CSV table of C-alpha atoms and ligand atoms in Angstrom, one decimal:
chain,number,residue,atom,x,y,z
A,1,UNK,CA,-17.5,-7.6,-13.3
A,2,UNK,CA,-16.5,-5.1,-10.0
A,3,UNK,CA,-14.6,-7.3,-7.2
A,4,UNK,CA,-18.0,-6.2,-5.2
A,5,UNK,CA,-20.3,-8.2,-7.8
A,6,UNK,CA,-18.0,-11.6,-7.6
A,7,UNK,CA,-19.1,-14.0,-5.3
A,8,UNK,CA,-16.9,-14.4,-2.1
A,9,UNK,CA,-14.1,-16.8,-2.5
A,10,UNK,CA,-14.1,-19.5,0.2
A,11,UNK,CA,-10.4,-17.5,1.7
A,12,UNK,CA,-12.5,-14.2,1.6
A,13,UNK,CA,-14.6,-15.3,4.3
A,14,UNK,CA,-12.3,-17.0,5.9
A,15,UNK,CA,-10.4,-15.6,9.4
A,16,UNK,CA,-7.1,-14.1,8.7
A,17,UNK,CA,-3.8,-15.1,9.7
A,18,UNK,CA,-2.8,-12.6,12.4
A,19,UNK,CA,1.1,-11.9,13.2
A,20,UNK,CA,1.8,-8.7,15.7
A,21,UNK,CA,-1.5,-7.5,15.1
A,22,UNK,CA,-1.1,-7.5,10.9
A,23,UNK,CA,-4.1,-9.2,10.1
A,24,UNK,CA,-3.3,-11.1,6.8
A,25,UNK,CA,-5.9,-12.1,4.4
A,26,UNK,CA,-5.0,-14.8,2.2
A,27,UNK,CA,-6.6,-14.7,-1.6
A,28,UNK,CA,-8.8,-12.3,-0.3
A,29,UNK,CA,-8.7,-11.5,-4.4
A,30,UNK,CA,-9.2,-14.3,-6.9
A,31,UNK,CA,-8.1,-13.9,-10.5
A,32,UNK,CA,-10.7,-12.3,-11.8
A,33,UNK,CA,-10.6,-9.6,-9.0
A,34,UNK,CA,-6.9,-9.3,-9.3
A,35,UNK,CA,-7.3,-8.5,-12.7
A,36,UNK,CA,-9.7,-5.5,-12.7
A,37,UNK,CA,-8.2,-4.3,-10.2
A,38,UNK,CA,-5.1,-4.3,-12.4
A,39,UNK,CA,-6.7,-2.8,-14.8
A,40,UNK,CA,-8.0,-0.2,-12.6
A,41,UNK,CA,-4.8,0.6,-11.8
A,42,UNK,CA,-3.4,0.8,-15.4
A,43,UNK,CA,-6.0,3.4,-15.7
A,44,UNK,CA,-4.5,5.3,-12.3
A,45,UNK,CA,-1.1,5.0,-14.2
A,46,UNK,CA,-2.3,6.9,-17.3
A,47,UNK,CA,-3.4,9.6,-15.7
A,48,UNK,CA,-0.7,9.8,-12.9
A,49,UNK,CA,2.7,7.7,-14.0
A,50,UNK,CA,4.5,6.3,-11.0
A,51,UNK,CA,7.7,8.1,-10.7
A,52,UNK,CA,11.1,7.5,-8.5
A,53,UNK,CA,10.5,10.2,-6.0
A,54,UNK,CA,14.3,11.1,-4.5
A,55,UNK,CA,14.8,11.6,-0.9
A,56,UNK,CA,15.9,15.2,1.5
A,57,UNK,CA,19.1,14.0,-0.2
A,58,UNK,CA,18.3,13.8,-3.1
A,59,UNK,CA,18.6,9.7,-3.9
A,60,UNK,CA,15.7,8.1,-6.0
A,61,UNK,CA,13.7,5.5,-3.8
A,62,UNK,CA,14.0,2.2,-5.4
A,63,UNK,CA,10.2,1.9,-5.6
A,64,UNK,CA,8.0,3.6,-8.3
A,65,UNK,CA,5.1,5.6,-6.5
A,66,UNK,CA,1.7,7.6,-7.6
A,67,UNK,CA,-1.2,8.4,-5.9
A,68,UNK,CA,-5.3,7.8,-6.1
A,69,UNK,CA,-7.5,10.0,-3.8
A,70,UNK,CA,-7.4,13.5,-2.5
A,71,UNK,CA,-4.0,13.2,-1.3
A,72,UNK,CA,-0.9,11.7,-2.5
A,73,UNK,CA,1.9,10.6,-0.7
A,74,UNK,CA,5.2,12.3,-2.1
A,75,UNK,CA,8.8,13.5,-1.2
A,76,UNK,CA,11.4,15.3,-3.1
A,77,UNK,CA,14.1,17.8,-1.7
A,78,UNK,CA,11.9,19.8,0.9
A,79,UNK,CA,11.1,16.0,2.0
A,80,UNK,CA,8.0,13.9,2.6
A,81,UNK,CA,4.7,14.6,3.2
A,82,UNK,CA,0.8,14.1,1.4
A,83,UNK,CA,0.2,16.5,-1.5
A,84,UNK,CA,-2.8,17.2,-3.1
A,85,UNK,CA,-1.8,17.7,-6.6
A,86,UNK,CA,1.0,15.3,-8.9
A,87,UNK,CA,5.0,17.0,-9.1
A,88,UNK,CA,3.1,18.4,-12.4
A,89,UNK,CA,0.4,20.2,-10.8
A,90,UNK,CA,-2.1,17.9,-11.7
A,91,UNK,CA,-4.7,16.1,-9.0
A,92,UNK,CA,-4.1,12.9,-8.6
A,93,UNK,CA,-7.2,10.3,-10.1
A,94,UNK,CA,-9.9,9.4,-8.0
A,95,UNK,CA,-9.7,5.4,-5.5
A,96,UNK,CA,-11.5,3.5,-8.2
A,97,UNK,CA,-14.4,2.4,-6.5
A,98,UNK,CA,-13.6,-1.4,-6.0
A,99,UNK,CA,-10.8,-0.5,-3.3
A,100,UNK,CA,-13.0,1.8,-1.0
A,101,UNK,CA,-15.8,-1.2,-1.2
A,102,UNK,CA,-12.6,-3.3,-0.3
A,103,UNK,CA,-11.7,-1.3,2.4
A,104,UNK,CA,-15.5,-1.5,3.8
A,105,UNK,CA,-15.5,-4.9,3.9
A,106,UNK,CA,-12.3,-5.5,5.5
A,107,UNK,CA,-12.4,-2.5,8.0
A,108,UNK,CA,-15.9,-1.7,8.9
A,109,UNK,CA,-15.0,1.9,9.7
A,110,UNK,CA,-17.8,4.7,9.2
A,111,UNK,CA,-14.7,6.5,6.9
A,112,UNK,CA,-13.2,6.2,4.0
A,113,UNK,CA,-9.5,6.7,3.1
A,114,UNK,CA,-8.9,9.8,1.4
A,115,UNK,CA,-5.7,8.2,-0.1
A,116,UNK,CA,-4.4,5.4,-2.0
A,117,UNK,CA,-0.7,5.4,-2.8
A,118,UNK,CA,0.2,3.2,-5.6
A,119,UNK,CA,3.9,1.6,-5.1
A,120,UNK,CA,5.6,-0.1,-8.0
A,121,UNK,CA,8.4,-2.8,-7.1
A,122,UNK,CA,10.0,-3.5,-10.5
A,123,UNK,CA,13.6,-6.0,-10.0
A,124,UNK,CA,15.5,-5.1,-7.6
A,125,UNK,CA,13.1,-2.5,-5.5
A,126,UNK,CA,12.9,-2.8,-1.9
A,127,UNK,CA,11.6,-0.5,1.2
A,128,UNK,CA,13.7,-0.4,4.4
A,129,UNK,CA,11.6,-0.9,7.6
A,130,UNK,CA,9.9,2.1,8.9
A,131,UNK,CA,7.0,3.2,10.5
A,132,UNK,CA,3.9,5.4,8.8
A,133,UNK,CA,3.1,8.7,10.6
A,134,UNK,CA,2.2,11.3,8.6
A,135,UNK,CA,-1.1,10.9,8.8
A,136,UNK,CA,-3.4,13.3,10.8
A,137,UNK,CA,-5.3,10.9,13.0
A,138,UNK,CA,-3.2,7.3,13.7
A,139,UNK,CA,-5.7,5.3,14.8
A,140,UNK,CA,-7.6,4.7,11.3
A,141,UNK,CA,-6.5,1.6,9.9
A,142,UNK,CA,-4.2,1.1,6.8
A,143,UNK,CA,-5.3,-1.6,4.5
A,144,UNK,CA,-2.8,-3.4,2.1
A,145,UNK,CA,-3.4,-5.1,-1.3
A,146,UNK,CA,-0.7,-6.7,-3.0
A,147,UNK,CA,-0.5,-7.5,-6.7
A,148,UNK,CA,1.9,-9.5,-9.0
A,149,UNK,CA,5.1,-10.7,-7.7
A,150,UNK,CA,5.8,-12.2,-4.2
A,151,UNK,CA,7.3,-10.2,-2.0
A,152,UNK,CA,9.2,-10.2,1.5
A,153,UNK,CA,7.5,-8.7,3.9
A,154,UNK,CA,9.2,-8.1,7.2
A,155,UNK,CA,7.3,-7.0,10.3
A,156,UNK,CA,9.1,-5.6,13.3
A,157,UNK,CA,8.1,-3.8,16.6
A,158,UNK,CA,6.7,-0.4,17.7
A,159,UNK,CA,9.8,0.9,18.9
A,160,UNK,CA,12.8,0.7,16.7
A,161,UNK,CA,15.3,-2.6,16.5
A,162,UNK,CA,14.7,-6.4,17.9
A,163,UNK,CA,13.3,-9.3,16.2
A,164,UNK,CA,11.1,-9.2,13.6
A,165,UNK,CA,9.4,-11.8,11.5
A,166,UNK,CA,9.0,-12.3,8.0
A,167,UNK,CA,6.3,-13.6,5.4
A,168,UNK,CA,5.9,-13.7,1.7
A,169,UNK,CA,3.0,-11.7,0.4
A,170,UNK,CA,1.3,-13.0,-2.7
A,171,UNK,CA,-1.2,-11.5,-5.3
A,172,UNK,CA,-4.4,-11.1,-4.1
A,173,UNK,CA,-3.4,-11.4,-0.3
A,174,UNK,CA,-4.9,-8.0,1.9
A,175,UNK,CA,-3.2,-6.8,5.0
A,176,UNK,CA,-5.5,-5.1,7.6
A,177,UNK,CA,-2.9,-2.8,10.0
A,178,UNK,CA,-4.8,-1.6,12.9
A,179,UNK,CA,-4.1,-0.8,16.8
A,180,UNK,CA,-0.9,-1.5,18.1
A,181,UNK,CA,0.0,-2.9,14.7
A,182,UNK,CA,-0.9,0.8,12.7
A,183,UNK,CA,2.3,2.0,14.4
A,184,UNK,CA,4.5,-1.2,13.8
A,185,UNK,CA,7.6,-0.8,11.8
A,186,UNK,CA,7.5,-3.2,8.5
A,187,UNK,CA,9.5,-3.1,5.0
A,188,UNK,CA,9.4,-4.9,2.1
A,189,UNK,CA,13.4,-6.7,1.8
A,190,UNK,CA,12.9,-8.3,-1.8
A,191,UNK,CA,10.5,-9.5,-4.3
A,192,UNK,CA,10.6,-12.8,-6.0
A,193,UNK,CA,11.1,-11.3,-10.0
A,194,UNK,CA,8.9,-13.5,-12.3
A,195,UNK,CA,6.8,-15.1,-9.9
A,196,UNK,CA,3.4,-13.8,-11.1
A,197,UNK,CA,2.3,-12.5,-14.9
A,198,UNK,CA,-0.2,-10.0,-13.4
A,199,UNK,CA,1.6,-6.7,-13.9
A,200,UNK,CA,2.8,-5.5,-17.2
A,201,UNK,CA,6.2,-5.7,-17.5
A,202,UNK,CA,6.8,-7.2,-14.7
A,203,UNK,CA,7.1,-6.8,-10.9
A,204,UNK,CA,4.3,-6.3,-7.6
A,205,UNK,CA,2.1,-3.5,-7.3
A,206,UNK,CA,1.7,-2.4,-3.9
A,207,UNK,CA,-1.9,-0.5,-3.1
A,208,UNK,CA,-2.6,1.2,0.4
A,209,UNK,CA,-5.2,2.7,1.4
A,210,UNK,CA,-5.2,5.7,4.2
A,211,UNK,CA,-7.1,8.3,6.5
A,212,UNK,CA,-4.9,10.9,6.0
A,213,UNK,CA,-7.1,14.4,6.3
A,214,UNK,CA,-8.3,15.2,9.9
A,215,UNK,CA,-11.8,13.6,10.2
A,216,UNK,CA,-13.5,16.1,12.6
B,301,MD3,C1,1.8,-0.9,8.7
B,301,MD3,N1,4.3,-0.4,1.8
B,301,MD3,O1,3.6,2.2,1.5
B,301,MD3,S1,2.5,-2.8,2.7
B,301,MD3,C2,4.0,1.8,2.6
B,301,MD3,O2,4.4,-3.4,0.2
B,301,MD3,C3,4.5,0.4,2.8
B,301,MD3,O3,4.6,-1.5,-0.5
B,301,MD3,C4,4.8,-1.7,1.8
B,301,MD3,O4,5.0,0.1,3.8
B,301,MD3,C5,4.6,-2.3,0.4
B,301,MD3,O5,4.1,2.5,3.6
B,301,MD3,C6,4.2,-2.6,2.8
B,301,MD3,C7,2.1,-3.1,4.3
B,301,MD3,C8,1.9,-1.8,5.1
B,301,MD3,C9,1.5,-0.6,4.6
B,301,MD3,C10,1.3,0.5,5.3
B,301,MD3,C11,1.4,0.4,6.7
B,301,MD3,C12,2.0,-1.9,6.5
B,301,MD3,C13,1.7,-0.8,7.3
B,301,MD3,C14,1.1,1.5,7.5
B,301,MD3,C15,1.1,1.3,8.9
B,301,MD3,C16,1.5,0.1,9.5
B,302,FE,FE1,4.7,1.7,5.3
């Protein structure tokens, strides 16, 4: 069964919680959906492994990252930017087709993202706050889907420094960034190890999907 066969889950249709303009959508997935789209991304993982990308400086991120779509989000020593092809030359897989009907639903854009980058939190991984904008057009929304452990999310402002505010993200929740909030810096300060069985040995999977390619 595809997430767009199963029957809308009562917190599917329901309106999302909305902090500085993140609009967060509670069990947007149930179990079953959370699972194939596990799966789905098992399959992403065989044919592009998540790998520890290292920095300008040459220090491995804490977080585990591949790609889906026609570009892949990557750094290394000439430093970051979208690629179209793995480290190994490879293309990266193809969105499995559950996440751009997920992204259609949640969005209601006339375009689809051209990327999905696949971040894997194992114990220990974090991502400092920062703000995504290395995209070509910033006004497309960036969709969120988290998987398997908990996690700290941390949302701050559009300009860097002040307060920010801070949520735990579950398994199946979906985070809608658009507007204001697209340019909003965030980070993920911890995960909660062992608090879901979802992902194989362990940890949260972290799926977002992206307009990255000029659209005209
Ligand atoms: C707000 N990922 O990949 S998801 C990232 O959980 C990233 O792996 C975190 O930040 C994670 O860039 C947070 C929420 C998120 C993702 C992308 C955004 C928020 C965003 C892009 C623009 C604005
Ligand atoms: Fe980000």
């Amino acid at each position: 069964m595809t997430i767009a066969e199963s029957s809308p889950n009562a917190a599917e249709s329901a309106a999302p919680l909305v902090v500085r303009g993140f609009a967060i959508h509670r069990g947007f997935l149930d179990a079953p959906a959370q699972a194939a789209l596990m799966a789905a991304v098992g399959r992403i993982w065989t044919e592009a492994p998540p790998l520890r990308p290292v920095t300008r400086w040459g220090k491995p991120l804490s977080v585990a990252m591949t790609s889906a779509g026609a570009l892949g989000w990557t750094t290394d020593r000439r430093g970051y930017r979208y690629e179209p092809a793995q480290p190994d030359g490879r293309p990266w897989p193809p969105i499995p087709p559950m996440l751009l009907d997920l992204w259609q639903r949640v969005t209601g854009v006339p375009v689809l993202p051209d990327s999905c980058l696949v971040n894997l939190y194992r114990d220990g991984a974090r991502m400092g706050l920062h703000q995504d904008r290395d995209e070509a057009e910033l006004h497309w929304p960036v969709v969120s889907v988290s998987l398997g452990d908990e996690a700290l999310f941390r949302i701050g402002n559009l300009e860097r420094g002040g307060a920010t505010e801070s949520l735990w993200l579950q398994s199946g929740d979906v985070v809608v960034m658009a507007g204001a909030a697209r340019l909003t810096h965030h980070g993920i300060d911890r995960i909660r190890p062992g608090s879901s069985a979802l992902v194989p040995g362990g940890g949260r999977v972290n799926l977002t999907l992206r307009v990255v390619a000029p659209t005209a």
